[in-house]
CSV table of C-alpha atoms and ligand atoms in Angstrom, one decimal:
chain,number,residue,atom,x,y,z
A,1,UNK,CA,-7.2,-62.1,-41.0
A,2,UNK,CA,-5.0,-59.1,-42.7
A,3,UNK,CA,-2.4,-58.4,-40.5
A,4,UNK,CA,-2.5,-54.4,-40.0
A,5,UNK,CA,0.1,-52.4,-42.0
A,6,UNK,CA,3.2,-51.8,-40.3
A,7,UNK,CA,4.5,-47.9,-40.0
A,8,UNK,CA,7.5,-48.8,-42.2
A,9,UNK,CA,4.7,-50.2,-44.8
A,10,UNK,CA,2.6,-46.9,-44.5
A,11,UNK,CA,5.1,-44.7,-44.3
A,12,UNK,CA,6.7,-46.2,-48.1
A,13,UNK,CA,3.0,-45.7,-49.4
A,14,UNK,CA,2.1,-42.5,-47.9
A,15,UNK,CA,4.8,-40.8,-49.3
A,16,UNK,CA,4.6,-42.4,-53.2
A,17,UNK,CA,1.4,-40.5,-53.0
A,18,UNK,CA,2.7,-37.8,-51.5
A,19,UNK,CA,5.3,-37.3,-54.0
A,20,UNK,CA,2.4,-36.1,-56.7
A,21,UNK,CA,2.0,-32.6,-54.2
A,22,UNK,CA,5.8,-32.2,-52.4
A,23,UNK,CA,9.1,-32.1,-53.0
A,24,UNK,CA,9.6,-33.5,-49.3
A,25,UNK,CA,7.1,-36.1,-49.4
A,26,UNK,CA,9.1,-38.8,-47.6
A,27,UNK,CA,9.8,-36.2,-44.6
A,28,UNK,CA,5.6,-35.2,-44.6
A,29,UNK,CA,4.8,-39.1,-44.4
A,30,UNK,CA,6.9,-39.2,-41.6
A,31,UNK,CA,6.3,-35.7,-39.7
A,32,UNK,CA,2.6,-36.5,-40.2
A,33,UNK,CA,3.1,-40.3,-39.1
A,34,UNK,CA,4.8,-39.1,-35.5
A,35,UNK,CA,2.4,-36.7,-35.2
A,36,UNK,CA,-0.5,-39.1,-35.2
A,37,UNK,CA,1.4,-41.5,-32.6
A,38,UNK,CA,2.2,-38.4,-30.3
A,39,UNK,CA,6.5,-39.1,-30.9
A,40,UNK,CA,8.9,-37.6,-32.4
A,41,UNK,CA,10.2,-37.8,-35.8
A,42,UNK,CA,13.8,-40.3,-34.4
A,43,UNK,CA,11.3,-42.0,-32.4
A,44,UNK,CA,9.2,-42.9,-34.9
A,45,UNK,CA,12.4,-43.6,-37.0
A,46,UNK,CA,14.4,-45.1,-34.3
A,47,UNK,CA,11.7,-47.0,-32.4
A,48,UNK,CA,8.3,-47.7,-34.2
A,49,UNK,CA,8.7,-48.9,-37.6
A,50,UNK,CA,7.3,-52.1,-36.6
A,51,UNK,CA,4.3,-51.1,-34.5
A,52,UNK,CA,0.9,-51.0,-36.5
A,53,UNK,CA,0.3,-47.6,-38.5
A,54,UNK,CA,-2.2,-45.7,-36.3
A,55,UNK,CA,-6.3,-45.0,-38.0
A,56,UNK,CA,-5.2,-41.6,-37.5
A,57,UNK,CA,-2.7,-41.0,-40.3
A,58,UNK,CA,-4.6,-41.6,-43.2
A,59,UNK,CA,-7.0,-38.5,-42.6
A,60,UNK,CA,-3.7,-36.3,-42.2
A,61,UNK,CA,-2.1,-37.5,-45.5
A,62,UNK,CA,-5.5,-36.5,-47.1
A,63,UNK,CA,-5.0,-32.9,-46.0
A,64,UNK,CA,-1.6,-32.3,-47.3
A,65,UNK,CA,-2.7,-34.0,-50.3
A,66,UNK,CA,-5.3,-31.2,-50.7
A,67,UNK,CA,-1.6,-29.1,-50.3
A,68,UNK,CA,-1.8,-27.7,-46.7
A,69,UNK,CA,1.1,-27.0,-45.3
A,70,UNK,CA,2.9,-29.3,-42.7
A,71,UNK,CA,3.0,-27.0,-40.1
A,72,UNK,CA,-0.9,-26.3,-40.5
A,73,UNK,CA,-1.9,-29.8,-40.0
A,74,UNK,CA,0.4,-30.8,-37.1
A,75,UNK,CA,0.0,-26.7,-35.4
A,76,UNK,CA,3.5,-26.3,-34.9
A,77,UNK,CA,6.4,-24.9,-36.8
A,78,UNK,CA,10.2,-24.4,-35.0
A,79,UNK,CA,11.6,-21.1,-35.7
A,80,UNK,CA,14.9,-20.0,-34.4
A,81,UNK,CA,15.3,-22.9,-32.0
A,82,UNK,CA,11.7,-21.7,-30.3
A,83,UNK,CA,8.8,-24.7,-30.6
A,84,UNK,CA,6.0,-22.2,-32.0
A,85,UNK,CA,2.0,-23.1,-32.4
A,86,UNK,CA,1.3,-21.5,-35.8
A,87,UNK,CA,-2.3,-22.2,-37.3
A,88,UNK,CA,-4.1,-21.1,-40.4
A,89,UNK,CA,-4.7,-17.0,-39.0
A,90,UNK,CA,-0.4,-16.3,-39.0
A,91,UNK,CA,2.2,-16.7,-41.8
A,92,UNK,CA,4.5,-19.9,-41.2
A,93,UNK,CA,7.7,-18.4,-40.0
A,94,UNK,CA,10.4,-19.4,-42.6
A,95,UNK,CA,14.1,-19.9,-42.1
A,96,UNK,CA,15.1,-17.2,-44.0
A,97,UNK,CA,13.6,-14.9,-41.4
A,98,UNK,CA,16.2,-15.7,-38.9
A,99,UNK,CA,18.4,-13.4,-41.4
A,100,UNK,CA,16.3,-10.8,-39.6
A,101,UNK,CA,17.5,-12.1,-35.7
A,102,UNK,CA,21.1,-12.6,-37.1
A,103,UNK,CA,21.0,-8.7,-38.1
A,104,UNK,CA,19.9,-8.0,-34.7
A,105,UNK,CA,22.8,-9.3,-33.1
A,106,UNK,CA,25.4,-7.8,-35.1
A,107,UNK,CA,23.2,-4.4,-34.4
A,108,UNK,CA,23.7,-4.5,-30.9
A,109,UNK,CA,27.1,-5.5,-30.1
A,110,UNK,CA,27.8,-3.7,-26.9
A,111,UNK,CA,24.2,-2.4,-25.4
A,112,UNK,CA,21.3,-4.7,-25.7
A,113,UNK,CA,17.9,-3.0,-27.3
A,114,UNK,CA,15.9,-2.4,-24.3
A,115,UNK,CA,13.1,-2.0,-25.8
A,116,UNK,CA,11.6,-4.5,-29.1
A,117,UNK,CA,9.1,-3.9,-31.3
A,118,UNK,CA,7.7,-6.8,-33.9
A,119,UNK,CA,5.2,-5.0,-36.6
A,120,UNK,CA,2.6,-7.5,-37.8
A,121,UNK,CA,3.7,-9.9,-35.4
A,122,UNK,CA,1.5,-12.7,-36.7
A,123,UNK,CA,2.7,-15.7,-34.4
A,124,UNK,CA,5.4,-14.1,-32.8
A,125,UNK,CA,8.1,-15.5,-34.2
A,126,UNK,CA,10.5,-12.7,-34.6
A,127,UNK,CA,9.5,-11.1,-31.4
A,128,UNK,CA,10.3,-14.3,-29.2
A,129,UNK,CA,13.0,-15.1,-30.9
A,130,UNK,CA,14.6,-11.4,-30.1
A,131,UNK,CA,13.3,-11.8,-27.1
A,132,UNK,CA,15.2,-15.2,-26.5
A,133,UNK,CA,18.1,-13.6,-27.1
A,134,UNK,CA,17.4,-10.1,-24.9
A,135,UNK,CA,15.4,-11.6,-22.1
A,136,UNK,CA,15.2,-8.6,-20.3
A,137,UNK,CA,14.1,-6.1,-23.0
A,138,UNK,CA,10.1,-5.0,-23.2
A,139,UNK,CA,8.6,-6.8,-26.0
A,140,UNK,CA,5.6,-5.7,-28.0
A,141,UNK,CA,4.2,-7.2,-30.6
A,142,UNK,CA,1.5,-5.7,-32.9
A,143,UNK,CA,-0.9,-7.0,-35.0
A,144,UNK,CA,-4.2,-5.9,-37.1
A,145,UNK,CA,-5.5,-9.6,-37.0
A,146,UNK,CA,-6.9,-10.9,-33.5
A,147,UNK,CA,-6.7,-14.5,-34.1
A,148,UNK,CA,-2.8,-14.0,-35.1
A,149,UNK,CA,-2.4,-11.8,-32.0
A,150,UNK,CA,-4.3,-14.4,-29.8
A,151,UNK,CA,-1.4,-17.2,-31.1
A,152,UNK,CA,1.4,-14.9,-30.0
A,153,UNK,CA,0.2,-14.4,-26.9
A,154,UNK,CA,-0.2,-18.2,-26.5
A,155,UNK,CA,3.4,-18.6,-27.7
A,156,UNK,CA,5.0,-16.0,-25.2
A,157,UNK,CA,3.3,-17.5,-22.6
A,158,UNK,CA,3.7,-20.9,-23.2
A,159,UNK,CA,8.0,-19.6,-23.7
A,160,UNK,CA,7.3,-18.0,-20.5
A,161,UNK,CA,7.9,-14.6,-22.1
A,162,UNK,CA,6.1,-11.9,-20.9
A,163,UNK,CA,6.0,-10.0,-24.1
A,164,UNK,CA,2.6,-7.2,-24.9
A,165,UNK,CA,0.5,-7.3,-27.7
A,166,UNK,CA,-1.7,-5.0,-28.7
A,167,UNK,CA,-4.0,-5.2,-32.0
A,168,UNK,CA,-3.1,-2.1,-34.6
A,169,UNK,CA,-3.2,-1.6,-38.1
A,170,UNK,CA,-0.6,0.8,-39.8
A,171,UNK,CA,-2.4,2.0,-42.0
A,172,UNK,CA,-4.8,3.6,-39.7
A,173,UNK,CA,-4.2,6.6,-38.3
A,174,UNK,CA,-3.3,6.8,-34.5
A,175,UNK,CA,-1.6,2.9,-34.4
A,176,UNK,CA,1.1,4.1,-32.7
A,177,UNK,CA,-0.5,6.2,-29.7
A,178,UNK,CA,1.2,5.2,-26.5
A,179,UNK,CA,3.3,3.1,-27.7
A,180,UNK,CA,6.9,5.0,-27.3
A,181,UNK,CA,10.4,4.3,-29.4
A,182,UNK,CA,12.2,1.3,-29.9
A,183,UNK,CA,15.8,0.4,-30.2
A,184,UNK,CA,15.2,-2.8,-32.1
A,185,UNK,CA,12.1,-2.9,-34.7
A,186,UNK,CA,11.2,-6.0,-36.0
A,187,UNK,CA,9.0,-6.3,-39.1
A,188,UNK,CA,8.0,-8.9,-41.6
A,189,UNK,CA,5.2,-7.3,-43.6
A,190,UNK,CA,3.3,-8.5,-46.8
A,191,UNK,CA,5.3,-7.9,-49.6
A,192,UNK,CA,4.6,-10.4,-52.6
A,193,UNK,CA,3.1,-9.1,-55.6
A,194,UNK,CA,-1.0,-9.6,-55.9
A,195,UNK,CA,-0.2,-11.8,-59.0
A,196,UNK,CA,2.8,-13.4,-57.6
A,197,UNK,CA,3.0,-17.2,-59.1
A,198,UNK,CA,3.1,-18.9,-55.7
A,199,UNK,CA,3.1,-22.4,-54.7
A,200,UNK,CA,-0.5,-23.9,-54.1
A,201,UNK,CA,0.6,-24.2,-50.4
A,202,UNK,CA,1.0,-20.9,-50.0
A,203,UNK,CA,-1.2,-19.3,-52.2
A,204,UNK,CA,-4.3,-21.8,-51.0
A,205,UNK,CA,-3.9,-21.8,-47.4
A,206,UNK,CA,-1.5,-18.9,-45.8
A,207,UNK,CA,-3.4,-15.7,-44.9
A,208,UNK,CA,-3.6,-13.4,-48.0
A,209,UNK,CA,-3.6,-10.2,-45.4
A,210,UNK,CA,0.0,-11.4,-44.7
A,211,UNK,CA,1.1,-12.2,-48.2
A,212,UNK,CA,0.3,-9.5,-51.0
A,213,UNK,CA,0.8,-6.0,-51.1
A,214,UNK,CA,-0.9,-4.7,-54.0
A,215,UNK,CA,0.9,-4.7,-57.9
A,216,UNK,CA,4.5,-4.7,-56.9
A,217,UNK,CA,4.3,-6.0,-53.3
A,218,UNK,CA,5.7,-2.7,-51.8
A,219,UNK,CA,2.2,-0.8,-51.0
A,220,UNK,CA,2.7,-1.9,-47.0
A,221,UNK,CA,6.4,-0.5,-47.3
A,222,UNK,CA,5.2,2.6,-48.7
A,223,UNK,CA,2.9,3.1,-45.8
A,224,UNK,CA,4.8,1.6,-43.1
A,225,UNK,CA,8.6,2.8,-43.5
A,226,UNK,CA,8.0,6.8,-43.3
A,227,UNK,CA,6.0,5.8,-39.7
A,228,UNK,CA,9.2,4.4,-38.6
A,229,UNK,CA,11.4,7.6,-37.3
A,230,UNK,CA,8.5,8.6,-35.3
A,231,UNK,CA,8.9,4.6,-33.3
A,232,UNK,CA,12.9,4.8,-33.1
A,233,UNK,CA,15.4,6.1,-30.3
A,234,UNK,CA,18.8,7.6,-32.4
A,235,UNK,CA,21.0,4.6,-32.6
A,236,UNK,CA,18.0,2.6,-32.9
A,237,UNK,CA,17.1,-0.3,-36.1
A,238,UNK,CA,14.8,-1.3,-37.7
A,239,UNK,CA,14.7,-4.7,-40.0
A,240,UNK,CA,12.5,-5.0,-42.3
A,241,UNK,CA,12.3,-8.3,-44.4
A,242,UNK,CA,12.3,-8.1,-48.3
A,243,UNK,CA,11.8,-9.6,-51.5
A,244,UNK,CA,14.7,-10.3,-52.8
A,245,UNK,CA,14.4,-8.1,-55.9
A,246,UNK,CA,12.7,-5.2,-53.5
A,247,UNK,CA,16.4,-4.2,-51.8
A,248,UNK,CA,17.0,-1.1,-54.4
A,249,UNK,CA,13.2,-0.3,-54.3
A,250,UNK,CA,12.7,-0.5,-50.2
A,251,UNK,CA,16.0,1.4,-49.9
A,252,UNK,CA,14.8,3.9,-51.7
A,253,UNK,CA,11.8,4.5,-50.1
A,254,UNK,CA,13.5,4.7,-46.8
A,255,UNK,CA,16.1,7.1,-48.1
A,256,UNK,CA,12.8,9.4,-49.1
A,257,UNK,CA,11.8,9.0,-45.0
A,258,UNK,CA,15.6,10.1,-43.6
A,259,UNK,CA,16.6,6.5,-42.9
A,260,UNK,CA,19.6,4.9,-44.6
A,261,UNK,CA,19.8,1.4,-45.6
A,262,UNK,CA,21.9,-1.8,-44.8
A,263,UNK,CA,21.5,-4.8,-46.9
A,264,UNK,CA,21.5,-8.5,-44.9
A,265,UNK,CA,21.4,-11.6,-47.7
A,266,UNK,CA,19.8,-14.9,-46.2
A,267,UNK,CA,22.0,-18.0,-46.4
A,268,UNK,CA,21.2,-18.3,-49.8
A,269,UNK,CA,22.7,-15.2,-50.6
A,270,UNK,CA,20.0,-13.4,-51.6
A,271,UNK,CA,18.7,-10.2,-50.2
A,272,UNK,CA,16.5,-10.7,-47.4
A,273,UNK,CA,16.3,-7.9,-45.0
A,274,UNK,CA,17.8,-4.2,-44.1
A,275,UNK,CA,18.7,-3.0,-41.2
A,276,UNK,CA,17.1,1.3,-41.1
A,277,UNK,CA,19.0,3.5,-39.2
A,278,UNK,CA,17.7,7.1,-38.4
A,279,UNK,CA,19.9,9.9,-40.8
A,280,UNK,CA,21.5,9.4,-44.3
A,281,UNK,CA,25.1,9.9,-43.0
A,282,UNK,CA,27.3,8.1,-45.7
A,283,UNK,CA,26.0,6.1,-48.6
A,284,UNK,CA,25.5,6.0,-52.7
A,285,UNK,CA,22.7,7.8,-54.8
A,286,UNK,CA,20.3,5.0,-54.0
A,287,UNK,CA,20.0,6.1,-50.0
A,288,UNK,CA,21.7,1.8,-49.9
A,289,UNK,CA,24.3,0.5,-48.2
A,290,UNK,CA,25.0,-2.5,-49.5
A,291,UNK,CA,27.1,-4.8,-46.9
B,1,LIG,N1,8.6,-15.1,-47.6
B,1,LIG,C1,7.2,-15.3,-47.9
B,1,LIG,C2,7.0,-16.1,-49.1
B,1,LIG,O1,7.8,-15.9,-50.1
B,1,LIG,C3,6.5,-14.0,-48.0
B,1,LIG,C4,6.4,-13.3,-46.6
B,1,LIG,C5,5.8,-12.0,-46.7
B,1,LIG,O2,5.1,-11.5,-47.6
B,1,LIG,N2,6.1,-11.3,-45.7
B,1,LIG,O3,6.1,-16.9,-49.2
């Protein structure tokens, strides 16, 4: 009789073979391993290495083998301290999005935004996570995909967050009917370019609606960013993520809708969001206010 392989022993050769399709392949192994026994990752690490490797992994390690993402096969992703459900129909919130909930704060130092505002909300990510921080602020999320809406509202409610969401597409006309100003806009639209060389994770298996944005990545900016005075209160933001080579480009586009610009870099250093404010007041030839 073959003893069954140990989690220690499947762990070593899940990730050799995962090392042909991820840079993280020891930390997939293992995120995929916990998953199929229902623990945590220091569980698994701290407490079952020994146990027998459960049937189920070997089906996951095919999947990100065939490069879908982590956070697709095991439905979750964390995002600003929040434990979110993601799935196939939203964007996997990334890290560098918290740049966007870092402006926020420094944006609202005294008075807290009382009312919030996430444009193509997708899982809800930034709109909880403002949320978390402004519990008592009204919370709408919009979206132009049902499915993503349908996981943001499963998010709020499973945070307890009574956040709206209501299904709209900017570029149709009429979105915005009913739906007021804002003091804090969130927004995290498609902005890579159609031809972008992405990684197979991406590229394969995120939602294209939420990726590309025609030749230069900045067609939803050029649609979206003029709509935005007509959503903000005076003293109001907006954050919009970027590319970072867009800053310059973005800027300008809001500097052609009244709205100057404040650059945010992610912790990489590289520019990752800016912070609208309605008016040009003070600021160089570019409408940019680099900070
Ligand atoms: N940051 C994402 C990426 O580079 C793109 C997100 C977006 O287009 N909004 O994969």
């Amino acid at each position: 009789m073959t003893l069954p392989d140990t989690v220690a022993a499947a762990l070593r050769a899940a990730s050799d073979r995962l090392a042909a399709v991820s840079d993280t392949a020891r930390l997939d192994a293992e995120l995929l391993l916990a998953h199929a026994l229902g623990v945590t990752r220091s569980d698994l690490l701290l407490r079952h290495m020994r146990d027998p490797s459960p049937a189920g992994f070997a089906p996951l390690v095919e999947r990100r083998l065939q490069r879908e993402p982590i956070a697709y096969i095991i439905g979750r992703q964390e995002f600003y301290g929040l434990d979110l459900a993601v799935s196939p129909a939203v964007l996997i919130p990334r890290g560098d999005s918290e740049t966007l909930i870092e402006a926020a704060q420094g944006a609202f130092p005294a008075d807290p935004p009382a009312r919030l505002l996430d444009l193509g909300t997708g899982s809800g990510a930034l709109l909880l996570a403002a949320q978390s921080l402004w519990p008592a602020a009204e919370a709408w999320g919009i979206d132009r995909s049902p499915d993503a809406l349908a996981v943001a509202q499963a998010n709020a409610a499973s945070l307890g967050m009574g956040a709206q969401f209501r299904i709209a597409d900017w570029q149709q006309a009429g979105w915005t009917e009913g739906l007021g100003r804002f003091d804090l806009i969130l927004a995290n639209p498609p902005y890579v370019e159609d031809d972008a060389a992405l990684d197979a994770d991406v590229r394969d298996w995120e939602p294209a609606g939420a990726l590309f944005s025609g030749p230069d990545g900045l067609d939803d900016y050029r649609i979206l960013v003029p709509q935005l005075p007509g959503l903000m209160t005076q003293g109001g933001c907006a954050l919009v993520e970027i590319g970072w080579a867009q800053a310059d480009a973005v800027a300008a586009i809001a500097a052609g809708a009244g709205l100057s610009s404040q650059l945010h870099r992610d912790l990489g250093g590289r520019p990752r969001a800016l912070c609208l404010r309605l008016g040009l007041g003070k600021q160089d030839s570019n409408g940019y206010l680099p900070s």
